[in-house]
Coordinates of C-alpha atoms and ligand atoms in Angstrom, one line a residue:
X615 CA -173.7 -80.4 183.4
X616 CA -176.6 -82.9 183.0
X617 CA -176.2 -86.3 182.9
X618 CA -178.5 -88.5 181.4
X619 CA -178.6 -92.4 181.7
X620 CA -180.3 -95.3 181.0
X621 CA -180.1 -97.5 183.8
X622 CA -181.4 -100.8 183.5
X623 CA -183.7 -102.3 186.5
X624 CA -184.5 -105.8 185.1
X625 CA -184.8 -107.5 181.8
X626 CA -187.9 -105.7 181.0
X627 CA -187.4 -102.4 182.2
X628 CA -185.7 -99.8 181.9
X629 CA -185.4 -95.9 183.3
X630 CA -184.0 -92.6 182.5
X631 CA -181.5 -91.2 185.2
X632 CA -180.6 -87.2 185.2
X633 CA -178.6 -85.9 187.3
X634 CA -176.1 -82.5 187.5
X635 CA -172.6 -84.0 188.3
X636 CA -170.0 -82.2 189.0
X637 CA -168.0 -85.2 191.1
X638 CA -164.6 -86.4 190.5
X639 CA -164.3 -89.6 189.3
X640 CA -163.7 -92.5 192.6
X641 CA -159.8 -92.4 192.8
X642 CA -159.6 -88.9 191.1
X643 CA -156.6 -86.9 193.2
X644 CA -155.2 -83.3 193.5
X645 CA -152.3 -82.1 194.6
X646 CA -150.0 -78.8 194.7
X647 CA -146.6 -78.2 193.3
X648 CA -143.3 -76.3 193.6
X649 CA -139.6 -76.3 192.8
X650 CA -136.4 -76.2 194.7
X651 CA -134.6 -73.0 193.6
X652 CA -138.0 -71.2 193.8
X653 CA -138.5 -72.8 197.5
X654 CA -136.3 -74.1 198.5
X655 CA -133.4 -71.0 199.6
X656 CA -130.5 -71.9 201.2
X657 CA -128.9 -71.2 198.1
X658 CA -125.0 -72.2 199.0
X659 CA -125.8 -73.5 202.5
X660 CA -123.4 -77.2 203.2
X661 CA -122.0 -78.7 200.2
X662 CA -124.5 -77.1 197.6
X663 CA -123.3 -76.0 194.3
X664 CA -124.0 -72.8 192.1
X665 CA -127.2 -73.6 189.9
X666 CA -127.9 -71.9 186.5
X667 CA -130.9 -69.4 188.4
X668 CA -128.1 -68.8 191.3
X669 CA -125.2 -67.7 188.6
X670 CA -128.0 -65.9 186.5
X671 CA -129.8 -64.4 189.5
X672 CA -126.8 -63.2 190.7
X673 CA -124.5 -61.7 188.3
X674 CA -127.4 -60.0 185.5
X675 CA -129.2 -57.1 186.6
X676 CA -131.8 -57.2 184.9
X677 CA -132.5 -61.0 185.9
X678 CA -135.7 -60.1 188.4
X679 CA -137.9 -57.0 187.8
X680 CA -137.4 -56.7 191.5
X681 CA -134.0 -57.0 191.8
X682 CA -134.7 -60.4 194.0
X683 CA -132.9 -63.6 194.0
X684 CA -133.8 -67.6 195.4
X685 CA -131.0 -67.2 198.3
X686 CA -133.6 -67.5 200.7
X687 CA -137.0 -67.3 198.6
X688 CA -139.6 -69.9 201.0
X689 CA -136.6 -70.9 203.2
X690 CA -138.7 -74.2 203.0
X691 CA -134.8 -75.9 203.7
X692 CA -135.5 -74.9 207.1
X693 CA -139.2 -74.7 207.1
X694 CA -140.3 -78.0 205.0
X695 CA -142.2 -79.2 208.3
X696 CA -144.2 -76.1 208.3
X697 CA -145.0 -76.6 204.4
X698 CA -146.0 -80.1 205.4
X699 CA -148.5 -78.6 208.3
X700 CA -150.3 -76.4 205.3
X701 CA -150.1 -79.6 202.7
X702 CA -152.1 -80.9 205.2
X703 CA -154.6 -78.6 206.5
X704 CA -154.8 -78.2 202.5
X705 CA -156.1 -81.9 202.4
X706 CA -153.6 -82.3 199.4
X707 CA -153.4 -86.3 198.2
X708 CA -150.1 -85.7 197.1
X709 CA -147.2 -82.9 197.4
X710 CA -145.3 -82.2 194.0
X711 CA -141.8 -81.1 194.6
X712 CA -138.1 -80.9 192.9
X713 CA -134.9 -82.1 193.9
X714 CA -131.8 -80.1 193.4
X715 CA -129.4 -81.2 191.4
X716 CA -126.5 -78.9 192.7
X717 CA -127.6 -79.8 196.5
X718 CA -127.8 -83.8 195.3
X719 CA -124.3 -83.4 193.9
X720 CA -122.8 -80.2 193.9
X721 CA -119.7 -81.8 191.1
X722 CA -122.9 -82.2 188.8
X723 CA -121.6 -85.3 188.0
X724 CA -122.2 -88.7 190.0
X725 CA -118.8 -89.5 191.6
X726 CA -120.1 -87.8 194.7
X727 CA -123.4 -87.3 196.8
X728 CA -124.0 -84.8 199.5
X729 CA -125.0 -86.5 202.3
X730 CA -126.6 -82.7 203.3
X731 CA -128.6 -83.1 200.2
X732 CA -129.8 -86.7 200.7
X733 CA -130.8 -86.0 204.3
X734 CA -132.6 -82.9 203.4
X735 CA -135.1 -85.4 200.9
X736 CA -134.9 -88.4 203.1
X737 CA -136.8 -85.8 206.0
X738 CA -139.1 -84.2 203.4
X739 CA -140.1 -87.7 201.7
X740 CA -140.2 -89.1 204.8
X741 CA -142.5 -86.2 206.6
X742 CA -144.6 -86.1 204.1
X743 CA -145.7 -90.0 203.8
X744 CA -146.0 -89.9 207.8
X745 CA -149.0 -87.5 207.1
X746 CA -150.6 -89.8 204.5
X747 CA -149.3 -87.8 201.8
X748 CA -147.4 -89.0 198.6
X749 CA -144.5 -87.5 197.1
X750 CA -144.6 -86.8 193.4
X751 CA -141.0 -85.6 192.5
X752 CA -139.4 -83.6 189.9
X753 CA -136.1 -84.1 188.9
X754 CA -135.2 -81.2 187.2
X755 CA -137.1 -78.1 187.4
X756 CA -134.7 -75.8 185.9
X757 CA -131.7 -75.8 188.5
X758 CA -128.8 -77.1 186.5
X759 CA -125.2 -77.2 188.3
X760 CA -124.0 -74.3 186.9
X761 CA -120.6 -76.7 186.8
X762 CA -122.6 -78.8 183.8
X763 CA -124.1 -75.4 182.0
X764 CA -120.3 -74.4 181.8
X765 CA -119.8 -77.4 179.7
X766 CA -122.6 -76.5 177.1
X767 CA -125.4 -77.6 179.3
X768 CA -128.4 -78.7 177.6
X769 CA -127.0 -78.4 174.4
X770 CA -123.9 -80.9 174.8
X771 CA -125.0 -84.0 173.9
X772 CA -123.3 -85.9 176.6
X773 CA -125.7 -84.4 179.2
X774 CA -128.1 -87.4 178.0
X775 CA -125.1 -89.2 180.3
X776 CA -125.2 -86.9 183.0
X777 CA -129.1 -86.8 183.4
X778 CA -129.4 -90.3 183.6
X779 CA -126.1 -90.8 186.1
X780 CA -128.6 -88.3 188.4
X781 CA -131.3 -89.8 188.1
X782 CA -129.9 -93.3 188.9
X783 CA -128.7 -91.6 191.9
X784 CA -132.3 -90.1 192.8
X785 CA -134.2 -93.7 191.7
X786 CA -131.6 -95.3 194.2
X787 CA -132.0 -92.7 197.2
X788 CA -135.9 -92.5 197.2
X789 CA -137.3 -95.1 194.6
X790 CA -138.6 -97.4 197.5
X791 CA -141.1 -94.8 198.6
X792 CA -141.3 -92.3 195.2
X793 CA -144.0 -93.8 192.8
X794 CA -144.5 -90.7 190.8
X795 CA -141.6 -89.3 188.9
X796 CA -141.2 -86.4 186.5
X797 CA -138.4 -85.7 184.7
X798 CA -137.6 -82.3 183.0
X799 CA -139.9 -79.7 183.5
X800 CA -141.3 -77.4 180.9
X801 CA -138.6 -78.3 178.5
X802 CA -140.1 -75.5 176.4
X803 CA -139.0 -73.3 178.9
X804 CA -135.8 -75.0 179.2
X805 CA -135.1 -74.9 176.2
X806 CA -137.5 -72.3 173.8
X807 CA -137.7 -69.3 176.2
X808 CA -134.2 -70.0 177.3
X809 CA -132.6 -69.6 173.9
X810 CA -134.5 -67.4 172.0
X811 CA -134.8 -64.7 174.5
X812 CA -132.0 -65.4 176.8
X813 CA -134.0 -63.5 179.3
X814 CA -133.8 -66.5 181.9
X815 CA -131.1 -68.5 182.5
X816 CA -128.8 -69.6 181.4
X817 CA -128.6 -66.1 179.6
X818 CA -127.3 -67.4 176.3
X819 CA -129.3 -66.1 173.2
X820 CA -128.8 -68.8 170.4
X821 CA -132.4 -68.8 169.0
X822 CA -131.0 -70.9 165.7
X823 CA -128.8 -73.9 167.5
X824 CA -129.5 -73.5 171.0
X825 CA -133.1 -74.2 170.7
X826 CA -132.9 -77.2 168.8
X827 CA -129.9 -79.0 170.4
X828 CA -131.5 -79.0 173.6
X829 CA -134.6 -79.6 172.6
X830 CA -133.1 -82.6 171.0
X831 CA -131.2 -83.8 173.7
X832 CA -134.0 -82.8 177.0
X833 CA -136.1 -85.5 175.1
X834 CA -132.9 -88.1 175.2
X835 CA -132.2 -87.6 178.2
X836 CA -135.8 -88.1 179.6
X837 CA -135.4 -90.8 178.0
X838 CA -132.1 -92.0 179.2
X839 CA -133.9 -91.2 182.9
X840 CA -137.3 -93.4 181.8
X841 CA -135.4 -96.6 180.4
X842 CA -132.6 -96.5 183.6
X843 CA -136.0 -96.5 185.9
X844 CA -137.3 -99.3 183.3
X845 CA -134.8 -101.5 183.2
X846 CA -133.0 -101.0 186.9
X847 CA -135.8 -100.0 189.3
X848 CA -139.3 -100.8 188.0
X849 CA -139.5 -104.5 188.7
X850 CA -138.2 -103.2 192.3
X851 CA -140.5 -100.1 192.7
X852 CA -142.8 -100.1 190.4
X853 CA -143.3 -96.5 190.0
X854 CA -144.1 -94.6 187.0
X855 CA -142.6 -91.8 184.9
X856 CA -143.1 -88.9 182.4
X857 CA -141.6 -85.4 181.2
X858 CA -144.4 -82.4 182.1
X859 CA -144.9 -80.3 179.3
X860 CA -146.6 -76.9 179.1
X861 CA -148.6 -77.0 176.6
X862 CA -150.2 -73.2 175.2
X863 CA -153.1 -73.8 173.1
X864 CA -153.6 -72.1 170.1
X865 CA -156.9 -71.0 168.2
X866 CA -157.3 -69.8 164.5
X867 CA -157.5 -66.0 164.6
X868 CA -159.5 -66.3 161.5
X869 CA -161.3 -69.2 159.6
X870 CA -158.1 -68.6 157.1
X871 CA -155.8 -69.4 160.3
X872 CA -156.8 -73.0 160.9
X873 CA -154.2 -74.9 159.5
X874 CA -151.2 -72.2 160.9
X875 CA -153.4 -73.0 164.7
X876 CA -152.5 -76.7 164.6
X877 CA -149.0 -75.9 163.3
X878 CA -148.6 -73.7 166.2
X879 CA -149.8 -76.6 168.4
X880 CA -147.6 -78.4 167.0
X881 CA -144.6 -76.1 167.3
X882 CA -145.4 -76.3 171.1
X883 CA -147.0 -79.7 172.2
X884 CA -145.6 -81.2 169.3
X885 CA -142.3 -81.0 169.2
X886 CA -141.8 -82.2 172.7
X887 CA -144.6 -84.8 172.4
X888 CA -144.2 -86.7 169.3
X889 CA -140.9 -88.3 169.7
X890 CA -142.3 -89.7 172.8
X891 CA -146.0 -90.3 172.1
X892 CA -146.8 -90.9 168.8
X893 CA -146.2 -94.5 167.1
X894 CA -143.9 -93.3 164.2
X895 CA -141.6 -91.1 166.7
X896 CA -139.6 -88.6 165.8
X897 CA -140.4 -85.1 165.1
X898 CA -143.9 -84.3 163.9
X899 CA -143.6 -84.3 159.9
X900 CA -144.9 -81.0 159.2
X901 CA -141.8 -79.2 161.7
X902 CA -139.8 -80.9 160.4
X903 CA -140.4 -80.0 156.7
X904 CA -141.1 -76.2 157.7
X905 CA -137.5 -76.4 159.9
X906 CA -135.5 -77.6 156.9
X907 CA -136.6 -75.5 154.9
X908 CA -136.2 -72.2 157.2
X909 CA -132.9 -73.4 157.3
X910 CA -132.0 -73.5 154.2
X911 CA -133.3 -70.6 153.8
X912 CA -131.1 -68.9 156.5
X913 CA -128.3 -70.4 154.3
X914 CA -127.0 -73.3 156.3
X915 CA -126.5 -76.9 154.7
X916 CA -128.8 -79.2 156.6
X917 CA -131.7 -78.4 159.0
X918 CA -131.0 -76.8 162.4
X919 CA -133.6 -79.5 164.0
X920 CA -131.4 -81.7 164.3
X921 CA -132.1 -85.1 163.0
X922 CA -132.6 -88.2 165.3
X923 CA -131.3 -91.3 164.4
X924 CA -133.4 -94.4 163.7
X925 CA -131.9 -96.0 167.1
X926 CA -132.6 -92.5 168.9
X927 CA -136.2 -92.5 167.6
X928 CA -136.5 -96.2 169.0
X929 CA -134.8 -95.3 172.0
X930 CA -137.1 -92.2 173.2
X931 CA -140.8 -93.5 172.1
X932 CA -143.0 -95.0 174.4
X933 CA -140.5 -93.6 177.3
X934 CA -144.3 -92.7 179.1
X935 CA -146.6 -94.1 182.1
X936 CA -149.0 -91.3 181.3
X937 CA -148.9 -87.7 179.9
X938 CA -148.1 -84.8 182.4
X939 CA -149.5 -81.7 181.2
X940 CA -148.9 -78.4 182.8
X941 CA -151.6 -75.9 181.8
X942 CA -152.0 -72.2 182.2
X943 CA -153.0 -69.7 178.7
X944 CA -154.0 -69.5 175.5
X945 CA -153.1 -67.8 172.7
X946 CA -154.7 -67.1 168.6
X947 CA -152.4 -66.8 165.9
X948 CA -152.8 -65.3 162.0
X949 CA -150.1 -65.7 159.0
X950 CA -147.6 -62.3 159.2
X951 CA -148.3 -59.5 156.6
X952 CA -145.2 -58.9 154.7
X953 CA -143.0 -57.0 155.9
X954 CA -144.5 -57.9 159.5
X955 CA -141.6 -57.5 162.4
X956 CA -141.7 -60.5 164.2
X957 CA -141.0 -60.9 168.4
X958 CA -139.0 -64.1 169.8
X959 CA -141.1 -67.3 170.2
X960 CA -142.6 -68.4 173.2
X961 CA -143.0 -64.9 174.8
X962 CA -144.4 -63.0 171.8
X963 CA -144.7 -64.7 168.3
X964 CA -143.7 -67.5 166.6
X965 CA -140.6 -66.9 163.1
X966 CA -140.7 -70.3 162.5
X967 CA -144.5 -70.3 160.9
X968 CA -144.7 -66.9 160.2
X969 CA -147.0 -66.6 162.8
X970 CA -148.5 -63.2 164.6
X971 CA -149.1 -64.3 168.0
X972 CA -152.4 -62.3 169.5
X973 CA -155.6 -63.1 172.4
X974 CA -159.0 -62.7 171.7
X975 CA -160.1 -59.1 173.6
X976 CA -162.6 -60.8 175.1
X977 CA -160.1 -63.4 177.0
X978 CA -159.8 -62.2 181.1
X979 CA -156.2 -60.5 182.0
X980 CA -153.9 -61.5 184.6
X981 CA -151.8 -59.4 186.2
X982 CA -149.1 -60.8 184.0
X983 CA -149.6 -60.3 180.0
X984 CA -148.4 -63.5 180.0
X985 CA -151.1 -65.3 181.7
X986 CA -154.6 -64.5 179.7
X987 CA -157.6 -66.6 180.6
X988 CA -159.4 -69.1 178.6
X989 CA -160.2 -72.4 180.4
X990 CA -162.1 -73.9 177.4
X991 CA -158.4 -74.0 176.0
X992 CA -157.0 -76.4 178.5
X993 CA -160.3 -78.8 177.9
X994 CA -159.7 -78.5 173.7
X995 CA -155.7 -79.1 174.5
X996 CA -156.6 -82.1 176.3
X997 CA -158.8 -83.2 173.6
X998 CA -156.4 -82.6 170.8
X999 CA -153.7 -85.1 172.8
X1000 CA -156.1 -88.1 172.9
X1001 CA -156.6 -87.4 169.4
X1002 CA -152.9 -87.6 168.7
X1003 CA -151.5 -89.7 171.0
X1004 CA -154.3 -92.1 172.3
X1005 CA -156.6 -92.9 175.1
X1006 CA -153.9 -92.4 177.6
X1007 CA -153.9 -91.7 180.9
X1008 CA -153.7 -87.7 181.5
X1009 CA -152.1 -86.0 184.7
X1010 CA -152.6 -82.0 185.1
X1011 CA -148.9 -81.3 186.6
X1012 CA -149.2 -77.6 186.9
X1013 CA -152.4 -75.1 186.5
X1014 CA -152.7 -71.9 188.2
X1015 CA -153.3 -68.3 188.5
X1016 CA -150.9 -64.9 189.4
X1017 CA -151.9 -62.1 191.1
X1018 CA -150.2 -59.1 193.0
X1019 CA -151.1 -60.7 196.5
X1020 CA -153.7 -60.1 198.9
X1021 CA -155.7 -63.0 201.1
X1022 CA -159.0 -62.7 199.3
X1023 CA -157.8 -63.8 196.2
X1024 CA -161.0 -63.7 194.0
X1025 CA -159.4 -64.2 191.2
X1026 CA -157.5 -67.4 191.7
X1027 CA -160.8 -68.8 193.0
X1028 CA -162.5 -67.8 189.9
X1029 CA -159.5 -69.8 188.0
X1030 CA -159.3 -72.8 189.8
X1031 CA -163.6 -72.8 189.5
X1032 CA -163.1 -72.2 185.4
X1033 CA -160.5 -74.3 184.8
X1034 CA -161.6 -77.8 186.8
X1035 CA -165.3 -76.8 185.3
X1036 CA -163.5 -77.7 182.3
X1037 CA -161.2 -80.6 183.2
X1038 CA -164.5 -82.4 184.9
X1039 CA -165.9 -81.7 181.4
X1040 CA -163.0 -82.9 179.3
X1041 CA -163.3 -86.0 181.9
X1042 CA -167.1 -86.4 181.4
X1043 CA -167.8 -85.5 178.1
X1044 CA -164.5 -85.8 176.0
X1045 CA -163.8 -89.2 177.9
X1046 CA -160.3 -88.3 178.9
X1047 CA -159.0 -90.4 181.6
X1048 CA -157.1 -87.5 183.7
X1049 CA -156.5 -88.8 187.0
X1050 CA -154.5 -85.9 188.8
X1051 CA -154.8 -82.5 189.2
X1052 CA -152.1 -80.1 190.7
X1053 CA -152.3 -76.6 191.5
X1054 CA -149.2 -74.2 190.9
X1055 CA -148.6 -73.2 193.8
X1056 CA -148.9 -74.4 197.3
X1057 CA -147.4 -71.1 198.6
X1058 CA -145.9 -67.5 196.8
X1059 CA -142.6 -68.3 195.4
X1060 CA -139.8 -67.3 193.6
X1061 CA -141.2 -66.4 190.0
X1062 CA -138.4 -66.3 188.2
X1063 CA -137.9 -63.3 186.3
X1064 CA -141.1 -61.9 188.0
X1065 CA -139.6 -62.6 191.4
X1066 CA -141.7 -61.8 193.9
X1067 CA -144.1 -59.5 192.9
X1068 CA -146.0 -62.1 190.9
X1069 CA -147.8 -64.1 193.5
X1070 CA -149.3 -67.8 192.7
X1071 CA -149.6 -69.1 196.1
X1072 CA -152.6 -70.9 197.7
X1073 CA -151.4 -69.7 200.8
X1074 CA -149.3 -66.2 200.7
X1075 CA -146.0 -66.1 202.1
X1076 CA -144.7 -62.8 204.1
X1077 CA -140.9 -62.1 202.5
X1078 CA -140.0 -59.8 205.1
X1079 CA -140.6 -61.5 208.3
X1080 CA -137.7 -64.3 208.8
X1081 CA -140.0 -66.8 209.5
X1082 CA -141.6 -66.8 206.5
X1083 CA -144.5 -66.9 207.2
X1084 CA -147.5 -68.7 205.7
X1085 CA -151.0 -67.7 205.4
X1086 CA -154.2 -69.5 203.9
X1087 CA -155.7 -67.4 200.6
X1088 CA -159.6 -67.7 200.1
X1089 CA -158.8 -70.0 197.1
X1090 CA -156.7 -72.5 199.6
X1091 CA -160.3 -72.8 201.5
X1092 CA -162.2 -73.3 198.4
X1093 CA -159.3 -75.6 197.2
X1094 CA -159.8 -78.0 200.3
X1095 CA -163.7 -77.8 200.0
X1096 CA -163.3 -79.2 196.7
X1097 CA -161.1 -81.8 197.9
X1098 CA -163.0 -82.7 200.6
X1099 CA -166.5 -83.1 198.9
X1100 CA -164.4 -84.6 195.8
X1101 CA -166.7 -82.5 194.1
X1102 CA -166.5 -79.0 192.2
X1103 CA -168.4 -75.8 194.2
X1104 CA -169.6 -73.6 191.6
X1105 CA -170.9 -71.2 194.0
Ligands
NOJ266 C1 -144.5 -73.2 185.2 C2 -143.2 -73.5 185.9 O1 -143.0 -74.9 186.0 C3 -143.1 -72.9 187.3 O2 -141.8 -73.0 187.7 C4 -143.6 -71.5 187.2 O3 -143.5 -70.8 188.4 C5 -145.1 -71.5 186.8 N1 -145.2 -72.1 185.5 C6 -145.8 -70.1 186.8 O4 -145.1 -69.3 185.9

């Protein structure tokens, strides 16, 4: 990338300045993430609760392609000193993490707190800022007490309540040395993946109401979790908060496909962004015209995206400190031929729009279908959110790369290369003010359905030796190189 500048010497004169720069802006920070029931293990050790994964893992055969489960997955309960050594010798700014809400309070509710749980955070929190590193923290990643998901989970509106009873108890435990919170991860998985393929947990298929209803209520009750931090804590602590989303970009498969392409964005980003980002709230517009009229359609008597109320809409936007994006693939989409069989939306295609769901041939595989390469999608996604929502400022909360293990791990380094080459350029070029970059994963975890055949980590993990033990990839090395010069290698 050459930069060009005019830099001015005195009142008369003036010079050109070129340069190739591919620095990090001063301040600029990178981190790597995980989550507790992928981690964590220690599945029902002390006072901890059954999570959705642990009930799913446990009782559907097909859950894991490998049979596996998260009873012990990283054993990082036991071993989170060890996880701090490699966070370490990583040179990581800041460690992303999740709490458990089962191990926090096994009832699900907030009557009572493990004091198991809170010591197990206290030590990790604590650990972690003794080595100069900060805690960024999660407070749901997917782990709901299987007690609440009994109760309707997601989709009961009165989880809103239980959320923000939670996270009251988290703010309380660990606000003083937290800063940088997240609140429901992926909430497209949570919610999209979960209901309309019921092929992770919770297991319920309910691709017409489940959906929807927790879509509408994971956005109230990140909000719920924002304004108790607002209005409670952030005089106190001053930290700050969003909700990461994954965001999947989508490109026209023809010149005919533009207008279904920025649909399908908004399908995605959209319909977890808008009520929070945007200055009008709510849903975006053109979903919610397409949803009610899918739905009457299907025959039922008012939309199945269910409405917000003009105090809800109030209530959830501007509930951001920045925009947490997690980033990983990209897709192209066409308008279905009639007659076209449609797959279940976010895995294959997308029935609400009519939409074929497809990659270019020329994107780079993965090991996973899933996982198709195109870094110039995560720059244009980036782009299209300061075109929608504003100059804000932009944290990466999640990108990386699976493979089927191995320490020289070409093809991770080859990611994380492609990938920042085009967040330096969003930054440079694009003017996006992106501040954070995390890298999925710090070590090989439990991949949910993939379990552990899919590997992510910067450093590998052995699963058959008790100890667990944990071993530097090529692409940790070229990670720290990076982080040490603050600078991109493009060698
Ligand atoms: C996003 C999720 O947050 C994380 O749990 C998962 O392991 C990675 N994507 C990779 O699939």
């Amino acid at each position: 990338m050459s930069w060009c500048k005019v830099v001015v010497l005195s009142a008369l004169l003036s010079v050109s300045w070129c340069a190739e720069d591919w620095t990090f802006p001063p301040g600029f920070k990178f981190g790597a993430a995980s989550a507790a029931y992928q981690v964590e293990g220690a599945w029902n050790v002390s006072d901890k609760s059954e999570g959705i994964w642990d009930r799913f893992a446990h009782t559907v055969p097909t859950a894991t392609i490998d049979g596996s489960t998260g009873d012990v997955a990283c054993d990082s309960y036991n071993l989170w000193e060890t996880d701090i050594e490699k966070i370490v010798e990583l040179g990581l700014h800041y460690y992303r993490f999740s709490i458990s809400w089962p191990r926090l309070l096994p009832y699900g509710f907030a009557n009572f707190t493990s004091e198991d749980g809170k010591r197990y955070y206290n030590d990790l929190i604590d650990g972690l800022l003794a080595k100069g590193v900060e805690p960024m923290v999660t407070l749901y990643h997917w782990d709901l007490p299987q007690v609440l998901q009994d109760l309707g989970g997601w989709t009961n509106p009165l989880i809103v309540n239980w959320f923000g009873d939670y996270a009251r108890v988290v703010y309380s435990l660990y606000g003083d040395r937290v800063k940088l919170w997240l609140t429901i991860n992926e909430p497209m998985s949570v919610c999209d993946i979960a209901y309309n393929t019921a092929v992770v947990a919770p297991g319920l298929l309910s691709p017409d109401h489940g959906t929807y209803l927790c879509n509408k209520y994971v956005l109230l009750g990140h909000a719920r979790a924002y304004r108790i931090y607002e209005s409670e804590f952030k005089a106190k602590y001053n930290g700050e908060i969003s909700i990461p989303n994954q965001l999947m970009w989508y490109e026209p498969w023809t010149e005919d496909d533009v207008d279904l392409a920025e649909l399908a964005i908004q399908n995605n980003a959209g319909r977890y962004s808008h009520a929070i980002y945007s200055k009008e709230g709510g849903w975006p517009p053109a979903i919610e015209k397409i949803m009610e009229e899918n739905s009457k359609k299907k025959g039922y008597p008012r939309s199945l995206l269910p409405a917000f109320t003009q105090e809800e809409s109030e209530y959830i936007k501007g509930t951001y400190d920045y925009y947490a994006m997690n980033y990983y693939t990209s897709r192209v989409v066409r308008a279905a031929k009639e007659g076209e069989v449609l797959t279940a939306y976010p895995i294959g295609d997308i029935p609400d729009l009519n939409a074929v769901v497809g990659v270019r041939p020329e994107w780079a595989q993965s090991n996973s279908s899933f996982f198709v390469l195109f870094p110039e999608g995560f720059r244009r996604q980036l782009v299209w959110l300061k075109k929608n929502y504003g100059d804000l400022k932009y944290l990466i909360t999640e990108n990386g790369y699976p493979d089927i293990g191995g320490l020289n791990d070409e093809g991770r380094v080859n990611y994380y290369r492609d990938h920042l080459k085009q967040l330096l350029l969003a930054i440079k070029e694009d003017g996006i003010n992106v501040t954070h970059y995390t890298a999925w994963t710090l070590m090989d975890n439990f991949e949910w359905n993939n379990g552990y055949s899919s590997k992510f980590g910067l450093y590998e993990v052995d699963f058959n030796d008790p100890l667990r033990t944990r071993t530097p990839r090529d692409s940790a090395r070229y990670y720290t190189k990076i982080i040490k010069n603050h600078a991109l290698d493009l060698e």
